[in-house]
PDB file of C-alpha atoms in Angstrom:
ATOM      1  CA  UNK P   1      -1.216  17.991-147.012  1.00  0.00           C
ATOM      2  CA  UNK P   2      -3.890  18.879-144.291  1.00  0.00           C
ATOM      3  CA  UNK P   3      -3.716  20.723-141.820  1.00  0.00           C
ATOM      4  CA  UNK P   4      -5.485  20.620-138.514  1.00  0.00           C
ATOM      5  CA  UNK P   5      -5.788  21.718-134.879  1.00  0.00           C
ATOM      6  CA  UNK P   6      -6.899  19.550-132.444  1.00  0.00           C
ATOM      7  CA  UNK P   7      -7.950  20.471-128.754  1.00  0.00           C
ATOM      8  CA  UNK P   8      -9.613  18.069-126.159  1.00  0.00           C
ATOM      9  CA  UNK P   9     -10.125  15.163-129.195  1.00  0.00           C
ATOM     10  CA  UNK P  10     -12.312  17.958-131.097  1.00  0.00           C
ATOM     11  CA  UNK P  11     -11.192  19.581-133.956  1.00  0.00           C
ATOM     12  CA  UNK P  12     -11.735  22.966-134.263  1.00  0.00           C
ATOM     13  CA  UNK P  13     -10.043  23.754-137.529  1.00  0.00           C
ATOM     14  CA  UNK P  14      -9.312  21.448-140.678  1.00  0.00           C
ATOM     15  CA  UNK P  15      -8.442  22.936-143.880  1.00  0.00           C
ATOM     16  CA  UNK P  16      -8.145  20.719-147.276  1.00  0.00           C
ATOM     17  CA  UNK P  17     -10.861  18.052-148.640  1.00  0.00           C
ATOM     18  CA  UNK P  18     -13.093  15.904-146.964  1.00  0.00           C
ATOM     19  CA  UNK P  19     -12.638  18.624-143.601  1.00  0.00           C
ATOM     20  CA  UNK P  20     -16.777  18.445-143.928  1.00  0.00           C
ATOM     21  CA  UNK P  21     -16.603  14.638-142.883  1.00  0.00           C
ATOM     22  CA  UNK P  22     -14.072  14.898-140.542  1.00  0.00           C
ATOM     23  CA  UNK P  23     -15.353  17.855-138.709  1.00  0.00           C
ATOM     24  CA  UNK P  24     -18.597  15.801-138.272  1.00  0.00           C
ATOM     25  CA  UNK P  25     -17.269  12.822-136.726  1.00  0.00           C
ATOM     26  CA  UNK P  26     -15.266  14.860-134.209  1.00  0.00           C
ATOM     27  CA  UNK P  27     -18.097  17.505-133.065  1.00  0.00           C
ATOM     28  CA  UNK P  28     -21.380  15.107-133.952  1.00  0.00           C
ATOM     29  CA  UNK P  29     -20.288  12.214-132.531  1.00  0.00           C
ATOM     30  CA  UNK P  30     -21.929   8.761-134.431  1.00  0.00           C
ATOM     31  CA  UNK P  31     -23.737   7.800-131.666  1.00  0.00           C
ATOM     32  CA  UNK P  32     -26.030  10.699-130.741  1.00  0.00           C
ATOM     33  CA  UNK P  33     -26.634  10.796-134.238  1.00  0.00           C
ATOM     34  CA  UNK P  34     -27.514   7.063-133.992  1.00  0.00           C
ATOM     35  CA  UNK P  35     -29.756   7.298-131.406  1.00  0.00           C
ATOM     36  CA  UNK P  36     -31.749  10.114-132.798  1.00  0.00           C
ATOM     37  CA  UNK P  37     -32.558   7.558-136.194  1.00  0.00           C
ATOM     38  CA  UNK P  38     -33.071   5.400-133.913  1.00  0.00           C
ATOM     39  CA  UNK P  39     -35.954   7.825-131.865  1.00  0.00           C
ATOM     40  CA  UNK P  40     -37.477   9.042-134.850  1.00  0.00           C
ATOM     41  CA  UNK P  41     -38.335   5.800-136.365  1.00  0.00           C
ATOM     42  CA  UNK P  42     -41.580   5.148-137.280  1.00  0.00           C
ATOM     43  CA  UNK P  43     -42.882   8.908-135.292  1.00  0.00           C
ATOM     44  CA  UNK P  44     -44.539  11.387-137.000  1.00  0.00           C
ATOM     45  CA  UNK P  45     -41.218  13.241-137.057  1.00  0.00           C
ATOM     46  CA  UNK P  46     -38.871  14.174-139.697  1.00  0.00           C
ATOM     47  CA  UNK P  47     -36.594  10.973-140.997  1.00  0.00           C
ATOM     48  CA  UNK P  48     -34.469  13.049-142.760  1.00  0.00           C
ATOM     49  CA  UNK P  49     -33.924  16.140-140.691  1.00  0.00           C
ATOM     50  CA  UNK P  50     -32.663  16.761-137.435  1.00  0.00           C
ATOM     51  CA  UNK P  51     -30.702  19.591-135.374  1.00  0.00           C
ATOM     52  CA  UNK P  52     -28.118  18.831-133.024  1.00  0.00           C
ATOM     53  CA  UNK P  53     -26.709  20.938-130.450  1.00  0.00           C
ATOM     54  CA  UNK P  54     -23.209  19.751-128.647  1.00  0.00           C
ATOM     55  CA  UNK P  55     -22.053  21.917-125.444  1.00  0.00           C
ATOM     56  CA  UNK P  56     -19.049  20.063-125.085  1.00  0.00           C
ATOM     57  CA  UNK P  57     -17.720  22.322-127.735  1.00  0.00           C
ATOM     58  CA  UNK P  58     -16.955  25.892-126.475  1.00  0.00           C
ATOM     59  CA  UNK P  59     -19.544  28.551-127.229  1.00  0.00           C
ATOM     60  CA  UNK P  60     -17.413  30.458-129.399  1.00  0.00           C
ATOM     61  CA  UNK P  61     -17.433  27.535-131.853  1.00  0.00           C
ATOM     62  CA  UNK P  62     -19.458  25.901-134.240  1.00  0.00           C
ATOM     63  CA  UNK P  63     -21.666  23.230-132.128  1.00  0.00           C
ATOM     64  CA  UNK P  64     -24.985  23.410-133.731  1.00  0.00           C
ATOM     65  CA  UNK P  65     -25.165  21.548-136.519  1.00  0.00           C
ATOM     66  CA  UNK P  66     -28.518  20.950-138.814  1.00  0.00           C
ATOM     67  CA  UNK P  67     -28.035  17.106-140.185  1.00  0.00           C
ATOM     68  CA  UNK P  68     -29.024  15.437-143.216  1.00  0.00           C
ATOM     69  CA  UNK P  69     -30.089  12.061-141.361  1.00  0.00           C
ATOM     70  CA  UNK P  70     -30.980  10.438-145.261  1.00  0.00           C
ATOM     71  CA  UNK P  71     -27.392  10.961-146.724  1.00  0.00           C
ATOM     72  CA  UNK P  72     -25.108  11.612-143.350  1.00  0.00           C
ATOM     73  CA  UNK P  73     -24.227  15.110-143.629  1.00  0.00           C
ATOM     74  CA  UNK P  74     -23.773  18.421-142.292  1.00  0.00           C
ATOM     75  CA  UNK P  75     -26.303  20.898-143.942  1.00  0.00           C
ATOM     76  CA  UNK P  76     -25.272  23.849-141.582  1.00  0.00           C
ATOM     77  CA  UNK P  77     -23.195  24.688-138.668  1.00  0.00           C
ATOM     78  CA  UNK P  78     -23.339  27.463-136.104  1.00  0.00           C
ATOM     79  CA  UNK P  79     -22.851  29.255-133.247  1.00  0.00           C
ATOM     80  CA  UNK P  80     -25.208  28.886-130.784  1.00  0.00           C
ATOM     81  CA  UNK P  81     -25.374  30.093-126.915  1.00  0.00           C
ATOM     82  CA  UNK P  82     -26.736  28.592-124.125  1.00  0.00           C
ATOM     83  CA  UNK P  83     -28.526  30.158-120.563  1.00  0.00           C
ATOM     84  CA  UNK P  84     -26.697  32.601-118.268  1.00  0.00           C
ATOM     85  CA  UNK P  85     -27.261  30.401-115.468  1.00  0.00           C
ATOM     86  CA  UNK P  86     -25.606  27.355-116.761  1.00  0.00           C
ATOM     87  CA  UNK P  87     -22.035  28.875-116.768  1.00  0.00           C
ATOM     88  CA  UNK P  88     -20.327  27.355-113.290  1.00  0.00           C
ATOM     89  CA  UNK P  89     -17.633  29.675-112.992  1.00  0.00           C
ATOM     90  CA  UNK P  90     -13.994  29.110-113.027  1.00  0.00           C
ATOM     91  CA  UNK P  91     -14.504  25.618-114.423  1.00  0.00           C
ATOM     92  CA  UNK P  92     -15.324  25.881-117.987  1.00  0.00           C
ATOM     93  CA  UNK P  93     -17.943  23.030-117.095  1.00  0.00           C
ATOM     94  CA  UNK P  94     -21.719  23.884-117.815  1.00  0.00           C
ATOM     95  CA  UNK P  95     -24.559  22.806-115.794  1.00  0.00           C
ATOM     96  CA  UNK P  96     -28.475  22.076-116.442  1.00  0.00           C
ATOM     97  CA  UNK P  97     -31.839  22.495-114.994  1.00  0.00           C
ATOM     98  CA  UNK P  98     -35.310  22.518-116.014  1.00  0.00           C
ATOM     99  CA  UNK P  99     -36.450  24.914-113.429  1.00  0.00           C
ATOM    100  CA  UNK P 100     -38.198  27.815-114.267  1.00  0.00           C
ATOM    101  CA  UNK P 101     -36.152  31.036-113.461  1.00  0.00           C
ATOM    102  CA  UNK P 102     -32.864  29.069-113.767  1.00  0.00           C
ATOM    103  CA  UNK P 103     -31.509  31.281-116.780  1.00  0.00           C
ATOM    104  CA  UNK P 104     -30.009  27.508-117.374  1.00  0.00           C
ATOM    105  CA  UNK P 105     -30.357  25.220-120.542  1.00  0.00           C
ATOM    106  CA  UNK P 106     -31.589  22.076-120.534  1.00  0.00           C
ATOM    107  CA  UNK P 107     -30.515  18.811-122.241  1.00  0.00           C
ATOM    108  CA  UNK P 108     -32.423  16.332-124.229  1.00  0.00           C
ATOM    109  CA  UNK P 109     -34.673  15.684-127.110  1.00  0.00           C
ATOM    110  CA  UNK P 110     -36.882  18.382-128.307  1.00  0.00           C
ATOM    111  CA  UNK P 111     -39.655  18.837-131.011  1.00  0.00           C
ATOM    112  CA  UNK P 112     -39.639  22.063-132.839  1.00  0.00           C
ATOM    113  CA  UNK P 113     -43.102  23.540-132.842  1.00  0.00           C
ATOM    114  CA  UNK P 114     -44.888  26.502-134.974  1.00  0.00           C
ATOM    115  CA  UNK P 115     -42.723  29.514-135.602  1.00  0.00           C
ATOM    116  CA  UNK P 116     -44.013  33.279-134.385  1.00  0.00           C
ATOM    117  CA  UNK P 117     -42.698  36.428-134.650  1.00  0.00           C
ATOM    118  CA  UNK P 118     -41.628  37.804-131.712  1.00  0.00           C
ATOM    119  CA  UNK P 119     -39.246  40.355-129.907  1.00  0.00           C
ATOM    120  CA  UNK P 120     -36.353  38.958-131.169  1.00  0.00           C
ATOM    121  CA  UNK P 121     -38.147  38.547-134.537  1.00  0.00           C
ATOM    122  CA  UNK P 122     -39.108  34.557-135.677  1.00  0.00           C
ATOM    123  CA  UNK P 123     -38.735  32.463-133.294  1.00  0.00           C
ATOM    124  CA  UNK P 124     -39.819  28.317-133.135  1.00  0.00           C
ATOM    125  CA  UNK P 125     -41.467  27.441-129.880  1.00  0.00           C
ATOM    126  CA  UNK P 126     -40.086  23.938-128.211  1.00  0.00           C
ATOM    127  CA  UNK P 127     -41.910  21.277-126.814  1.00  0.00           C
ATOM    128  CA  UNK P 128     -39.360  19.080-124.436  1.00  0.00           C
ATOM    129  CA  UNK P 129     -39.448  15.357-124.853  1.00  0.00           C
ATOM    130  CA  UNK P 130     -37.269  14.109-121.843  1.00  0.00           C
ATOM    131  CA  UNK P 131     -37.897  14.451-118.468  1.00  0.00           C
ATOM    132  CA  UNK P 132     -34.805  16.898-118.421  1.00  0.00           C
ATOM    133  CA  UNK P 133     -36.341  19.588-120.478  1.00  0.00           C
ATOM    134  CA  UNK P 134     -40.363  18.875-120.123  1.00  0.00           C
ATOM    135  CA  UNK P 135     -40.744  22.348-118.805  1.00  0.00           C
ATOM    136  CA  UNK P 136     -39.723  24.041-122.212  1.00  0.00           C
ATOM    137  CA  UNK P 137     -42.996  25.684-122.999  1.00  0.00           C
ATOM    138  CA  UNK P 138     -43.939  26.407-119.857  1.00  0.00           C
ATOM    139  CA  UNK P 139     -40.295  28.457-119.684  1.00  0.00           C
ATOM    140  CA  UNK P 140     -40.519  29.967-122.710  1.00  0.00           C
ATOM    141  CA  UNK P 141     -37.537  28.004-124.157  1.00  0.00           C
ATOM    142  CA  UNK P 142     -37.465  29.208-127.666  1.00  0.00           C
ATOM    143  CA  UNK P 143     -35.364  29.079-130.850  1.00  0.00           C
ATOM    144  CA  UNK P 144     -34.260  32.588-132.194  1.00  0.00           C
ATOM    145  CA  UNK P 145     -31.859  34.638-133.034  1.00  0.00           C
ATOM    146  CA  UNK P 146     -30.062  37.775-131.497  1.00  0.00           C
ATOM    147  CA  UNK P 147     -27.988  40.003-132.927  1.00  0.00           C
ATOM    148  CA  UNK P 148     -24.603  39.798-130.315  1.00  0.00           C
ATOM    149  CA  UNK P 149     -24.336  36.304-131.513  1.00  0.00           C
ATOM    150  CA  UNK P 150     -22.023  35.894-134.157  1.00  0.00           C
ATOM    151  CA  UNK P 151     -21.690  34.128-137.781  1.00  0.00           C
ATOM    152  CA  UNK P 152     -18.318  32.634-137.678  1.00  0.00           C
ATOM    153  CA  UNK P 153     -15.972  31.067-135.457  1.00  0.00           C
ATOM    154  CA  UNK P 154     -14.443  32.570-132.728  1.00  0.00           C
ATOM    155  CA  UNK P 155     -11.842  32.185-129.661  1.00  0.00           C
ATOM    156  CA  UNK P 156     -14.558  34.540-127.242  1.00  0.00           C
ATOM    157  CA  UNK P 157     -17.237  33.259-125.787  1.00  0.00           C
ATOM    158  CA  UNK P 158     -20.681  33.957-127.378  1.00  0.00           C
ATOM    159  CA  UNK P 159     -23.143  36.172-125.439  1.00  0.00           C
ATOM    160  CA  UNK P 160     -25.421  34.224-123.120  1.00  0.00           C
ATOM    161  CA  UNK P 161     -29.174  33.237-123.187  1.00  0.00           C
ATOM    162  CA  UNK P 162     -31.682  32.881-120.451  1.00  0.00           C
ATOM    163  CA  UNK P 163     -32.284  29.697-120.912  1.00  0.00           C
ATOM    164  CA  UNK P 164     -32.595  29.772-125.118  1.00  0.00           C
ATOM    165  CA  UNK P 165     -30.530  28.185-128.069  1.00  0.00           C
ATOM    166  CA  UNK P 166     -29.808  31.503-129.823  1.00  0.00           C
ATOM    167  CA  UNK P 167     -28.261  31.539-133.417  1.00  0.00           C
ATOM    168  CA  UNK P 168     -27.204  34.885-135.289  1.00  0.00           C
ATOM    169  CA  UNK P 169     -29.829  36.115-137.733  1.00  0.00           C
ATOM    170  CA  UNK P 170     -28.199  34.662-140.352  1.00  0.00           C
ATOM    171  CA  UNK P 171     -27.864  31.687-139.121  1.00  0.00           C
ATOM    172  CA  UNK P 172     -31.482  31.298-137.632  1.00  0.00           C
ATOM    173  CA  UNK P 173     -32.886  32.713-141.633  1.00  0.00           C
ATOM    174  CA  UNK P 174     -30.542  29.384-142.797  1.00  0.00           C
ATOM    175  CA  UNK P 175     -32.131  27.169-140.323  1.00  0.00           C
ATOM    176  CA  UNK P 176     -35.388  28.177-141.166  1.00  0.00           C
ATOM    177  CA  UNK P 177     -35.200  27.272-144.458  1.00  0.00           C
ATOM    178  CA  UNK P 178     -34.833  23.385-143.529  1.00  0.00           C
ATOM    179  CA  UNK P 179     -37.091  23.482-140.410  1.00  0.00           C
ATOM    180  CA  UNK P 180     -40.125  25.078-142.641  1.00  0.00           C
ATOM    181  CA  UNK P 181     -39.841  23.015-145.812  1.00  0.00           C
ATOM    182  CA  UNK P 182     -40.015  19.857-143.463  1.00  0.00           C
ATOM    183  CA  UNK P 183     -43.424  17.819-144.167  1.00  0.00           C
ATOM    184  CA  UNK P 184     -42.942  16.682-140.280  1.00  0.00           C
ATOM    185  CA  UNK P 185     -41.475  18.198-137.070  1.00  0.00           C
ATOM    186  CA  UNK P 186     -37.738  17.933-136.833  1.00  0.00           C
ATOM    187  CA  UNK P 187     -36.280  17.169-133.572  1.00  0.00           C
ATOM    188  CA  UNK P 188     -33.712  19.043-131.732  1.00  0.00           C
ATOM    189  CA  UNK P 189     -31.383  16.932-129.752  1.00  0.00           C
ATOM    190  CA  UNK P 190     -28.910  19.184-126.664  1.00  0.00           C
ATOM    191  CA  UNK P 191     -26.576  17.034-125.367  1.00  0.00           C
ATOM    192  CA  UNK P 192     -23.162  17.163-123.273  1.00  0.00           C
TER     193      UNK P 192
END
């Protein structure tokens, strides 16, 4: 018999078979998952690859998830933190801006770009698609990793960005792996 823990219609822990499926349909929810198939047909971007990022999901969970759009599945799921200056205090609510300065993250459809090396070692530059993250580039709103974010689960927060989706090194090496054997740029989606 399974077991599972349920908080806010997302599950956060399932143990027994099949807890792959059913974690996806409760933190990936079928329609943003839809609607980036939908976006990416007949682009020049990846139809079988794409990286989603929910902030509904507290930061100390997994909530980025790299997805299989060909056969439906999860390839890899993270921890991932979002900007400083999104936290609205004493609510547990985020906010968003595109602003330069902000320290805040911003939602929407991005396509990940050339990969560098960097302070924080490889990184993938971001080009926003949507008018609520166009300024990406010019902010310097970058995928990488940084080592106070950890590799598993966790009740505490993770560490905070400026403005960045930041992974654990581990984490960010595993992602690599699918971003740079990808014949076409794979889109990130951000959404809450």
């Amino acid at each position: 018999m399974k077991h599972c823990i349920f908080s806010v219609a997302i599950l956060l822990s399932c143990s027994g078979t099949g807890s792959e499926k059913v974690y996806a349909a409760a933190s990936l929810p079928q329609e943003k998952i839809a609607e980036i198939r939908s976006f990416v047909t007949g682009k020049k971007y990846s139809q079988e690859l794409a990286v989603f990022i929910n902030f509904r999901i507290p930061s100390g969970k997994y909530r980025y998830f790299v997805y299989d759009l060909k056969n439906s599945r999860i390839l890899q799921k993270a921890i991932v933190a979002h900007g400083e200056g999104s936290v609205v205090k004493n609510s547990g609510k985020l906010r968003f801006s595109n602003t330069d300065g902000s320290h805040q993250s911003s939602l929407g459809k991005y396509e990940v770009r050339e990969s560098y090396t960097g302070k924080f070692g490889k990184a993938y530059r971001l080009d926003g698609l949507d008018d609520t993250n166009s300024a990406a580039r010019k902010r310097n709103i970058v995928l990488h990793s940084y080592h106070c974010i950890r590799d598993r689960e966790s009740e505490d927060s993770a560490c905070l960005s400026f403005g960045c989706p930041m992974l654990s090194e581990n984490a960010l090496k595993q992602t690599a792996k699918y971003i740079d054997r990808s014949e076409k740029p794979v889109i990130l989606y951000i959404f809450y």
